[in-house]
Amino acid sequence: MEGVMAVQQGVVANGRFAVGDLRSGFKGASVVNVKGFVKAAKVEAFPRLVTKCTAASSIAEQKGADSSLADVEADGRVFNFAAGPATLPAKVVKQAQEELFNWRNSGMSVMEMSHRGKEFTSIIQKAEKDFRELLKVPDNYEVLFMQGGASTLFSCIPLNLCGPEDVGDYIVTGSWSDKAFKEAKKYCKPNLVWSGKSEKYTRLPAASEYKLTPGAKFVHICANETIQGVEFKDYPEVDGDTVLVADVSSNFCSKPIDVSKFGIIYGGVQKNIGPAGVAIAIVRKDLLGKAQEQTPVMLDFKTHADNNSLYNTPPCFTIYVCGLVFEDLLAQGGLEAVEKRNIEKAQLLYDAIDGSNGFYKCPVEKSVRSCMNVPFTMGTPELEAAFLKEAASQGMVQLKGHRSVGGVRASIYNAMPKAGVEKLVSLMKSFQAKNSS
C-alpha cells in the first residue's frame, strides 16, 4: 500500500486527478483502481514535473506581437525558415508548454482528453469561433476541422462537387496545384485551362490567357505556391453555378480574404496556423450532401458538418494549438494588421535581393511574388551551399530550396519575427561582400 499511496500523493502534487488504472514504477507498488484522490504532501517517489497551473496566462494578455533577436537568443531557439511544419509564435509554444501537463486545472493534458468531453468541446468550439471572427466567415459556411492535410482534400474536392463525367477546371501555377489536378483525374474530368510549367511556374496568368469551361462544376486554384513562391493577388471570376475553390495552405490567415467569393477554401494548418495533422475546410452549406456514391465517409464534407468535426477522434492537440494561434492573431489586431506586417517583412527580403546587383536572383515575376515563400538563387550551387552553412552557424535554419527547384527558400510566415528577416538580410549583405569578385 505504501507504493499506492506514493502514486496518489504524487498525482495530487502535480495538480492531476488519480483516476482509472495507475501503473506504478515504484518497488512494491501494485496496479490498482483509485477513485478520487488523496490530499497529501509531495513525495520524492513521484517527482513534480511542472508547477501546478493556476489561471492560465492568456495569449491576449501577452499582446504585443513579435519576438526580438534578444528574445530568440535568450530562449535558445533558432530562426526557423522551414516551409512546413513551420515556426510557431513563441508565446503560443510557451503557453502550450505551460498547459501541457495539466490543462487549466482540469487535471489532465489536452493529449489525454476525451474528444467528446466538456474540456475539449470548449477548446474546439472556441477555436472555430475565433477562426470565424478572423476570416469573417459568413453564417452560410461550415468550418470543418479535418485530417490528412491539403493532399487529402485534393480528393475531397472532385468527390464532393461533381460526378465522374463532370468537368472541373484547374489553373496550374505550381507543384501543388499540379498535384491537385492529377488527383482529380481519378474522380472527374479535370480540364487544364492554364499551366505555368513551361515557364517553371514563375508567373500567374492574366484572365485573358485562359478560357474557363462553360458549365464546369468548379475552378480550382492554389492561392500561394509554397515551392515556387507565386501568390494570387486577385482571384479568377467565375460565372453561374461554377464554384471557385482555393487551396490556401501556405497563406492561410496571412491576410484578409473575401470568403463569399469562394465555394470552398481549404488548407493544411502546418505552415501558418499550427502543428501538422489538421486541414481546415470552409465549405458553403449548399454544397454539402452532393458527394459521389463511392466517396469514403471521411472524405464526405457532410460527415464532418453533421458531426461538428467530431465524427471520429480528431487530432485534439493540433486543434488546441491552432486555437491558441487564432487567439494570438486576434490579439495582434486581426488579419489586416497581420497582412501589413507580412508585407513589411517580405519587402525587406525582396529589396535585399533586388538591390544585390544580380548576386541574388528571384525568378518570380515581381507582381506575383509571394509574401510567404521567397525563393532565390546565387551564381553556383557551391556558393549556395556555403551560404546555407553560414546561415545555420548563425542560427538560421531550413533555408534550403525544395529538392525539385534548388537554391534558397525563406519561408516567412506569420510567426517569423521581423528580427529573423532582418538577420537574414544582414547575412545576405555580408556574404555578398565577402564573395563578390
Short mmCIF file of C-alpha atoms in Angstrom, two decimals:
data_model
loop_
_atom_site.label_atom_id
_atom_site.label_comp_id
_atom_site.label_asym_id
_atom_site.label_seq_id
_atom_site.Cartn_x
_atom_site.Cartn_y
_atom_site.Cartn_z
CA MET A 1 0.00 0.00 0.00
CA GLU A 2 2.92 2.39 0.56
CA GLY A 3 3.64 2.32 -3.19
CA VAL A 4 0.00 3.06 -3.97
CA MET A 5 -0.09 5.99 -1.54
CA ALA A 6 3.07 7.39 -3.11
CA VAL A 7 1.42 7.30 -6.53
CA GLN A 8 -1.69 9.00 -5.17
CA GLN A 9 0.32 11.68 -3.42
CA GLY A 10 2.50 12.32 -6.45
CA VAL A 11 -0.51 12.78 -8.72
CA VAL A 12 -2.05 15.30 -6.34
CA ALA A 13 1.23 17.18 -6.03
CA ASN A 14 1.24 17.61 -9.78
CA GLY A 15 -2.29 19.00 -9.79
CA ARG A 16 -3.74 15.94 -11.52
CA PHE A 17 -6.51 13.56 -10.57
CA ALA A 18 -5.74 9.90 -9.87
CA VAL A 19 -8.38 8.07 -11.88
CA GLY A 20 -8.53 4.69 -13.58
CA ASP A 21 -5.54 2.35 -13.66
CA LEU A 22 -2.29 3.64 -12.15
CA ARG A 23 0.63 1.54 -13.19
CA SER A 24 3.42 2.47 -10.81
CA GLY A 25 7.10 2.06 -11.48
CA PHE A 26 7.83 2.05 -7.76
CA LYS A 27 9.11 -1.01 -5.96
CA GLY A 28 6.35 -2.75 -4.08
CA ALA A 29 3.53 -0.84 -5.75
CA SER A 30 0.68 -2.69 -7.40
CA VAL A 31 -1.75 -1.92 -10.22
CA VAL A 32 -4.88 -0.50 -8.62
CA ASN A 33 -8.05 1.39 -9.40
CA VAL A 34 -8.06 4.63 -7.46
CA LYS A 35 -11.24 6.65 -7.11
CA GLY A 36 -10.81 10.30 -6.38
CA PHE A 37 -7.52 11.45 -4.92
CA VAL A 38 -5.77 11.78 -1.58
CA LYS A 39 -4.79 15.17 -0.24
CA ALA A 40 -1.17 14.76 0.75
CA ALA A 41 2.19 16.41 0.54
CA LYS A 42 4.53 15.88 -2.39
CA VAL A 43 6.81 12.88 -2.01
CA GLU A 44 10.13 12.25 -3.69
CA ALA A 45 8.95 8.92 -5.14
CA PHE A 46 6.87 10.82 -7.74
CA PRO A 47 8.79 13.98 -8.64
CA ARG A 48 6.84 17.05 -9.57
CA LEU A 49 7.26 17.72 -13.28
CA VAL A 50 5.75 21.19 -13.51
CA THR A 51 4.27 23.75 -11.23
CA LYS A 52 0.55 23.23 -10.87
CA CYS A 53 -1.25 25.51 -13.29
CA THR A 54 -3.24 28.33 -11.81
CA ALA A 55 -5.26 30.59 -14.07
CA ALA A 56 -3.62 30.27 -17.48
CA SER A 57 -1.90 33.39 -18.77
CA SER A 58 -3.82 34.02 -21.96
CA ILE A 59 -2.39 34.94 -25.32
CA ALA A 60 -4.37 38.18 -25.24
CA GLU A 61 -2.58 39.19 -22.02
CA GLN A 62 0.75 38.84 -23.84
CA LYS A 63 -0.34 41.14 -26.67
CA GLY A 64 2.48 42.90 -28.46
CA ALA A 65 3.48 40.53 -31.11
CA ASP A 66 6.99 39.93 -32.37
CA SER A 67 9.90 38.25 -30.65
CA SER A 68 13.10 40.28 -30.76
CA LEU A 69 16.52 38.90 -31.63
CA ALA A 70 17.37 39.00 -27.92
CA ASP A 71 14.18 37.07 -27.08
CA VAL A 72 15.01 34.31 -29.56
CA GLU A 73 18.61 34.01 -28.40
CA ALA A 74 17.61 34.07 -24.72
CA ASP A 75 15.21 31.19 -25.34
CA GLY A 76 17.96 29.20 -27.05
CA ARG A 77 15.93 28.97 -30.24
CA VAL A 78 16.75 29.48 -33.91
CA PHE A 79 15.06 31.39 -36.69
CA ASN A 80 13.31 28.55 -38.49
CA PHE A 81 12.59 29.35 -42.14
CA ALA A 82 11.07 25.92 -42.88
CA ALA A 83 8.23 25.68 -45.38
CA GLY A 84 6.18 23.40 -43.14
CA PRO A 85 5.92 22.25 -40.47
CA ALA A 86 6.98 25.77 -39.69
CA THR A 87 7.79 28.13 -36.87
CA LEU A 88 5.04 28.95 -34.38
CA PRO A 89 4.61 32.12 -32.30
CA ALA A 90 6.92 31.85 -29.28
CA LYS A 91 4.16 32.83 -26.87
CA VAL A 92 1.90 30.12 -28.27
CA VAL A 93 4.57 27.46 -27.78
CA LYS A 94 5.20 28.73 -24.25
CA GLN A 95 1.51 28.64 -23.36
CA ALA A 96 1.20 25.12 -24.75
CA GLN A 97 4.24 24.19 -22.66
CA GLU A 98 2.71 25.75 -19.55
CA GLU A 99 -0.56 23.91 -20.05
CA LEU A 100 0.86 20.64 -21.34
CA PHE A 101 0.79 18.61 -18.14
CA ASN A 102 -2.38 19.99 -16.58
CA TRP A 103 -4.65 21.97 -18.89
CA ARG A 104 -6.25 24.82 -16.92
CA ASN A 105 -6.62 22.77 -13.74
CA SER A 106 -8.56 20.02 -15.50
CA GLY A 107 -6.14 17.51 -14.02
CA MET A 108 -5.06 16.24 -17.45
CA SER A 109 -3.26 17.16 -20.63
CA VAL A 110 -5.10 18.03 -23.82
CA MET A 111 -3.35 14.97 -25.25
CA GLU A 112 -5.28 12.79 -22.79
CA MET A 113 -8.75 14.31 -23.04
CA SER A 114 -11.78 12.60 -24.45
CA HIS A 115 -12.67 14.40 -27.65
CA ARG A 116 -16.30 14.26 -26.50
CA GLY A 117 -15.66 15.62 -23.02
CA LYS A 118 -16.62 19.12 -21.96
CA GLU A 119 -12.99 20.24 -21.83
CA PHE A 120 -12.17 19.51 -25.45
CA THR A 121 -15.63 20.63 -26.56
CA SER A 122 -14.80 24.07 -25.18
CA ILE A 123 -11.43 24.03 -26.99
CA ILE A 124 -12.77 23.18 -30.45
CA GLN A 125 -15.77 25.48 -30.14
CA LYS A 126 -13.60 28.45 -29.21
CA ALA A 127 -11.12 27.62 -31.99
CA GLU A 128 -13.94 27.70 -34.54
CA LYS A 129 -15.41 30.89 -33.08
CA ASP A 130 -12.08 32.73 -33.24
CA PHE A 131 -11.33 31.39 -36.72
CA ARG A 132 -14.70 32.64 -37.97
CA GLU A 133 -14.01 36.04 -36.45
CA LEU A 134 -10.55 36.24 -38.03
CA LEU A 135 -11.71 35.43 -41.55
CA LYS A 136 -15.19 36.96 -41.17
CA VAL A 137 -16.71 33.65 -42.29
CA PRO A 138 -20.40 34.12 -43.25
CA ASP A 139 -23.07 32.08 -41.46
CA ASN A 140 -23.88 30.11 -44.62
CA TYR A 141 -20.47 28.41 -44.49
CA GLU A 142 -19.34 25.46 -42.40
CA VAL A 143 -15.89 25.39 -40.81
CA LEU A 144 -14.57 21.82 -40.76
CA PHE A 145 -11.51 20.53 -38.91
CA MET A 146 -10.38 17.54 -40.96
CA GLN A 147 -7.38 15.22 -41.14
CA GLY A 148 -4.81 14.38 -43.79
CA GLY A 149 -3.67 17.82 -44.89
CA ALA A 150 -4.44 19.50 -48.18
CA SER A 151 -3.35 16.41 -50.11
CA THR A 152 -6.40 14.55 -48.79
CA LEU A 153 -8.59 17.48 -49.76
CA PHE A 154 -7.31 17.16 -53.34
CA SER A 155 -9.55 14.08 -53.48
CA CYS A 156 -12.39 15.60 -51.48
CA ILE A 157 -12.96 18.48 -53.90
CA PRO A 158 -14.00 16.49 -57.01
CA LEU A 159 -15.69 13.78 -54.93
CA ASN A 160 -17.94 16.34 -53.23
CA LEU A 161 -18.57 18.77 -56.07
CA CYS A 162 -19.19 16.69 -59.17
CA GLY A 163 -19.89 13.34 -60.78
CA PRO A 164 -17.41 11.15 -62.68
CA GLU A 165 -18.35 12.73 -66.03
CA ASP A 166 -18.46 16.33 -64.84
CA VAL A 167 -15.77 18.90 -65.60
CA GLY A 168 -13.67 20.77 -63.09
CA ASP A 169 -11.29 23.48 -64.31
CA TYR A 170 -7.74 23.67 -62.92
CA ILE A 171 -5.36 26.61 -63.16
CA VAL A 172 -1.96 25.07 -62.51
CA THR A 173 0.55 27.58 -61.19
CA GLY A 174 3.00 25.32 -59.37
CA SER A 175 3.71 21.92 -57.87
CA TRP A 176 0.73 21.79 -55.52
CA SER A 177 -1.97 22.80 -57.99
CA ASP A 178 -0.42 20.27 -60.38
CA LYS A 179 -0.80 17.53 -57.76
CA ALA A 180 -4.43 18.55 -57.21
CA PHE A 181 -5.11 18.39 -60.95
CA LYS A 182 -3.57 14.92 -61.28
CA GLU A 183 -5.54 13.59 -58.30
CA ALA A 184 -8.81 14.87 -59.77
CA LYS A 185 -8.36 12.60 -62.82
CA LYS A 186 -9.50 9.68 -60.66
CA TYR A 187 -12.87 11.23 -59.86
CA CYS A 188 -13.99 13.59 -62.64
CA LYS A 189 -12.97 15.11 -65.98
CA PRO A 190 -10.49 17.80 -64.95
CA ASN A 191 -9.67 20.40 -67.58
CA LEU A 192 -6.26 22.06 -67.52
CA VAL A 193 -7.15 25.61 -68.54
CA TRP A 194 -3.68 27.05 -67.94
CA SER A 195 -0.28 25.78 -66.81
CA GLY A 196 2.88 27.69 -66.00
CA LYS A 197 5.06 24.59 -66.18
CA SER A 198 6.85 25.60 -69.39
CA GLU A 199 7.99 28.79 -67.64
CA LYS A 200 8.97 26.93 -64.47
CA TYR A 201 5.97 28.38 -62.63
CA THR A 202 7.44 31.87 -62.33
CA ARG A 203 4.28 33.85 -63.10
CA LEU A 204 0.49 33.76 -62.96
CA PRO A 205 -1.86 34.11 -65.93
CA ALA A 206 -3.89 37.16 -66.82
CA ALA A 207 -7.61 36.42 -67.21
CA SER A 208 -7.22 36.85 -70.97
CA GLU A 209 -4.81 33.91 -71.12
CA TYR A 210 -7.30 31.20 -70.26
CA LYS A 211 -10.87 30.24 -71.05
CA LEU A 212 -12.97 28.59 -68.37
CA THR A 213 -15.25 25.72 -69.36
CA PRO A 214 -18.95 26.70 -69.61
CA GLY A 215 -20.87 24.61 -67.08
CA ALA A 216 -17.78 23.47 -65.17
CA LYS A 217 -18.66 22.45 -61.63
CA PHE A 218 -15.70 24.28 -60.15
CA VAL A 219 -12.50 26.21 -60.82
CA HIS A 220 -9.56 25.20 -58.63
CA ILE A 221 -6.52 27.34 -57.78
CA CYS A 222 -3.66 27.22 -55.31
CA ALA A 223 -3.62 30.68 -53.78
CA ASN A 224 0.08 30.51 -52.87
CA GLU A 225 2.54 28.01 -54.28
CA THR A 226 4.88 27.11 -51.43
CA ILE A 227 7.64 25.69 -53.62
CA GLN A 228 7.79 28.23 -56.45
CA GLY A 229 6.79 31.33 -54.46
CA VAL A 230 3.97 32.70 -56.63
CA GLU A 231 0.85 34.13 -54.98
CA PHE A 232 -2.52 35.23 -56.35
CA LYS A 233 -3.20 38.89 -55.56
CA ASP A 234 -6.61 38.77 -57.28
CA TYR A 235 -8.77 35.73 -57.88
CA PRO A 236 -10.46 34.39 -61.04
CA GLU A 237 -14.05 35.43 -61.67
CA VAL A 238 -16.49 32.55 -62.16
CA ASP A 239 -19.96 32.61 -63.71
CA GLY A 240 -23.26 30.92 -62.99
CA ASP A 241 -23.20 27.89 -60.72
CA THR A 242 -19.46 27.32 -61.12
CA VAL A 243 -17.74 27.24 -57.74
CA LEU A 244 -14.35 28.83 -57.05
CA VAL A 245 -12.15 26.58 -54.88
CA ALA A 246 -8.81 27.60 -53.34
CA ASP A 247 -6.04 25.70 -51.62
CA VAL A 248 -4.67 28.31 -49.21
CA SER A 249 -2.34 26.06 -47.21
CA SER A 250 0.67 28.37 -47.24
CA ASN A 251 -1.05 31.75 -46.92
CA PHE A 252 -3.93 30.73 -44.63
CA CYS A 253 -4.68 33.55 -42.18
CA SER A 254 -1.89 35.71 -43.59
CA LYS A 255 -4.25 38.38 -44.93
CA PRO A 256 -7.98 39.11 -45.21
CA ILE A 257 -9.92 37.13 -47.79
CA ASP A 258 -13.49 37.57 -49.02
CA VAL A 259 -14.84 34.12 -48.21
CA SER A 260 -18.10 34.82 -50.04
CA LYS A 261 -16.28 34.73 -53.41
CA PHE A 262 -15.47 31.05 -52.89
CA GLY A 263 -17.45 27.85 -52.59
CA ILE A 264 -14.64 26.12 -50.73
CA ILE A 265 -11.43 27.38 -49.13
CA TYR A 266 -9.15 24.75 -47.64
CA GLY A 267 -5.63 24.16 -46.43
CA GLY A 268 -3.31 22.25 -44.17
CA VAL A 269 -2.50 24.11 -40.97
CA GLN A 270 1.18 23.19 -40.64
CA LYS A 271 2.57 26.27 -42.34
CA ASN A 272 0.79 29.28 -40.88
CA ILE A 273 -1.63 28.04 -38.23
CA GLY A 274 -0.37 25.13 -36.14
CA PRO A 275 1.36 21.74 -36.00
CA ALA A 276 0.83 19.14 -38.71
CA GLY A 277 -2.21 16.89 -38.62
CA VAL A 278 -5.22 19.06 -39.45
CA ALA A 279 -6.72 20.55 -42.59
CA ILE A 280 -9.38 23.23 -42.29
CA ALA A 281 -12.12 23.48 -44.91
CA ILE A 282 -14.56 26.38 -45.22
CA VAL A 283 -17.48 24.97 -47.21
CA ARG A 284 -20.61 26.77 -48.40
CA LYS A 285 -23.56 24.91 -46.93
CA ASP A 286 -25.47 24.46 -50.18
CA LEU A 287 -22.55 22.34 -51.49
CA LEU A 288 -22.98 19.69 -48.80
CA GLY A 289 -24.71 16.37 -49.40
CA LYS A 290 -23.73 16.04 -53.07
CA ALA A 291 -20.81 13.64 -52.79
CA GLN A 292 -20.35 10.80 -55.25
CA GLU A 293 -21.77 7.49 -54.05
CA GLN A 294 -18.37 5.85 -53.64
CA THR A 295 -16.98 8.71 -51.54
CA PRO A 296 -15.36 7.35 -48.36
CA VAL A 297 -17.22 8.54 -45.29
CA MET A 298 -14.20 10.50 -44.03
CA LEU A 299 -13.88 12.37 -47.34
CA ASP A 300 -17.52 13.50 -47.38
CA PHE A 301 -17.78 17.08 -46.14
CA LYS A 302 -21.30 16.40 -44.87
CA THR A 303 -19.96 13.78 -42.48
CA HIS A 304 -17.88 16.40 -40.72
CA ALA A 305 -20.51 19.14 -40.90
CA ASP A 306 -23.18 16.90 -39.37
CA ASN A 307 -20.87 15.89 -36.52
CA ASN A 308 -19.23 19.21 -35.65
CA SER A 309 -15.87 17.87 -36.88
CA LEU A 310 -16.11 15.06 -34.31
CA TYR A 311 -17.25 12.09 -36.39
CA ASN A 312 -14.15 10.27 -35.21
CA THR A 313 -11.32 11.21 -32.87
CA PRO A 314 -9.68 14.34 -34.30
CA PRO A 315 -6.08 15.47 -33.72
CA CYS A 316 -7.04 17.16 -30.46
CA PHE A 317 -3.69 18.68 -29.56
CA THR A 318 -3.20 20.18 -33.02
CA ILE A 319 -6.65 21.79 -32.90
CA TYR A 320 -5.84 23.15 -29.44
CA VAL A 321 -2.62 24.78 -30.69
CA CYS A 322 -4.47 26.18 -33.72
CA GLY A 323 -6.88 27.77 -31.28
CA LEU A 324 -4.00 29.45 -29.44
CA VAL A 325 -2.70 30.78 -32.76
CA PHE A 326 -6.13 32.21 -33.61
CA GLU A 327 -6.17 33.98 -30.23
CA ASP A 328 -2.74 35.39 -30.98
CA LEU A 329 -3.74 36.67 -34.42
CA LEU A 330 -6.80 38.39 -32.98
CA ALA A 331 -4.66 39.93 -30.24
CA GLN A 332 -2.34 41.34 -32.92
CA GLY A 333 -5.27 43.24 -34.42
CA GLY A 334 -6.69 40.72 -36.85
CA LEU A 335 -5.68 39.84 -40.39
CA GLU A 336 -5.46 43.44 -41.61
CA ALA A 337 -2.65 44.09 -39.12
CA VAL A 338 -1.08 40.70 -39.82
CA GLU A 339 -1.01 41.39 -43.56
CA LYS A 340 0.69 44.74 -43.01
CA ARG A 341 3.50 43.09 -41.03
CA ASN A 342 3.85 40.32 -43.61
CA ILE A 343 4.21 42.83 -46.45
CA GLU A 344 6.88 44.71 -44.50
CA LYS A 345 8.89 41.52 -43.88
CA ALA A 346 8.64 40.38 -47.48
CA GLN A 347 9.64 43.81 -48.78
CA LEU A 348 12.80 43.77 -46.66
CA LEU A 349 13.84 40.49 -48.23
CA TYR A 350 12.91 41.32 -51.81
CA ASP A 351 14.68 44.69 -51.54
CA ALA A 352 17.84 42.87 -50.48
CA ILE A 353 17.56 40.52 -53.45
CA ASP A 354 16.78 43.23 -56.00
CA GLY A 355 19.47 45.53 -54.61
CA SER A 356 22.25 42.96 -54.85
CA ASN A 357 23.21 43.77 -58.46
CA GLY A 358 22.37 40.25 -59.52
CA PHE A 359 24.28 38.41 -56.79
CA TYR A 360 20.91 37.12 -55.57
CA LYS A 361 18.13 36.43 -58.05
CA CYS A 362 14.44 35.73 -57.50
CA PRO A 363 12.96 34.07 -60.61
CA VAL A 364 9.36 35.08 -59.87
CA GLU A 365 7.64 37.91 -61.73
CA LYS A 366 7.54 40.85 -59.32
CA SER A 367 3.78 41.41 -59.45
CA VAL A 368 3.01 37.92 -58.12
CA ARG A 369 5.84 37.34 -55.66
CA SER A 370 4.72 35.55 -52.53
CA CYS A 371 4.71 37.26 -49.15
CA MET A 372 5.15 33.85 -47.53
CA ASN A 373 7.75 31.90 -49.52
CA VAL A 374 10.71 33.72 -51.05
CA PRO A 375 12.94 31.66 -53.38
CA PHE A 376 16.27 32.96 -54.61
CA THR A 377 19.45 31.68 -56.21
CA MET A 378 23.14 32.56 -56.38
CA GLY A 379 25.75 32.04 -59.05
CA THR A 380 26.66 28.43 -58.28
CA PRO A 381 25.44 25.51 -56.15
CA GLU A 382 28.72 25.73 -54.22
CA LEU A 383 28.02 29.35 -53.30
CA GLU A 384 24.51 28.43 -52.16
CA ALA A 385 25.86 25.58 -50.04
CA ALA A 386 28.33 27.94 -48.36
CA PHE A 387 25.54 30.44 -47.69
CA LEU A 388 23.33 27.77 -46.10
CA LYS A 389 26.21 26.60 -43.91
CA GLU A 390 26.94 30.13 -42.74
CA ALA A 391 23.24 30.78 -42.06
CA ALA A 392 22.98 27.64 -39.94
CA SER A 393 26.04 28.65 -37.92
CA GLN A 394 24.25 31.92 -37.13
CA GLY A 395 21.02 30.24 -36.02
CA MET A 396 19.04 30.48 -39.27
CA VAL A 397 17.90 27.08 -40.44
CA GLN A 398 15.78 25.28 -43.07
CA LEU A 399 16.68 27.71 -45.83
CA LYS A 400 17.48 25.13 -48.49
CA GLY A 401 15.18 25.31 -51.50
CA HIS A 402 12.79 22.49 -52.32
CA ARG A 403 14.53 19.48 -53.87
CA SER A 404 12.61 19.99 -57.13
CA VAL A 405 13.79 23.60 -57.52
CA GLY A 406 17.05 24.03 -55.60
CA GLY A 407 18.52 27.32 -54.50
CA VAL A 408 17.45 29.01 -51.28
CA ARG A 409 13.92 29.49 -49.96
CA ALA A 410 12.97 31.62 -46.98
CA SER A 411 9.50 30.88 -45.66
CA ILE A 412 8.47 33.93 -43.65
CA TYR A 413 5.04 33.01 -42.37
CA ASN A 414 3.06 34.99 -39.79
CA ALA A 415 5.12 33.66 -36.88
CA MET A 416 8.52 34.59 -38.35
CA PRO A 417 9.57 37.69 -36.40
CA LYS A 418 10.75 40.72 -38.31
CA ALA A 419 14.02 40.27 -36.43
CA GLY A 420 14.52 36.95 -38.23
CA VAL A 421 14.17 38.57 -41.65
CA GLU A 422 16.46 41.42 -40.62
CA LYS A 423 19.11 38.95 -39.51
CA LEU A 424 18.83 37.04 -42.79
CA VAL A 425 19.17 40.26 -44.79
CA SER A 426 22.23 41.21 -42.75
CA LEU A 427 23.84 37.86 -43.59
CA MET A 428 22.97 38.27 -47.27
CA LYS A 429 24.77 41.61 -47.39
CA SER A 430 27.87 40.42 -45.56
CA PHE A 431 28.01 37.19 -47.57
CA GLN A 432 27.81 39.13 -50.81
CA ALA A 433 30.58 41.46 -49.70
CA LYS A 434 32.86 38.50 -48.96
CA ASN A 435 32.08 36.61 -52.14
CA SER A 436 31.76 39.26 -54.83
CA SER A 437 34.54 39.18 -57.38
#
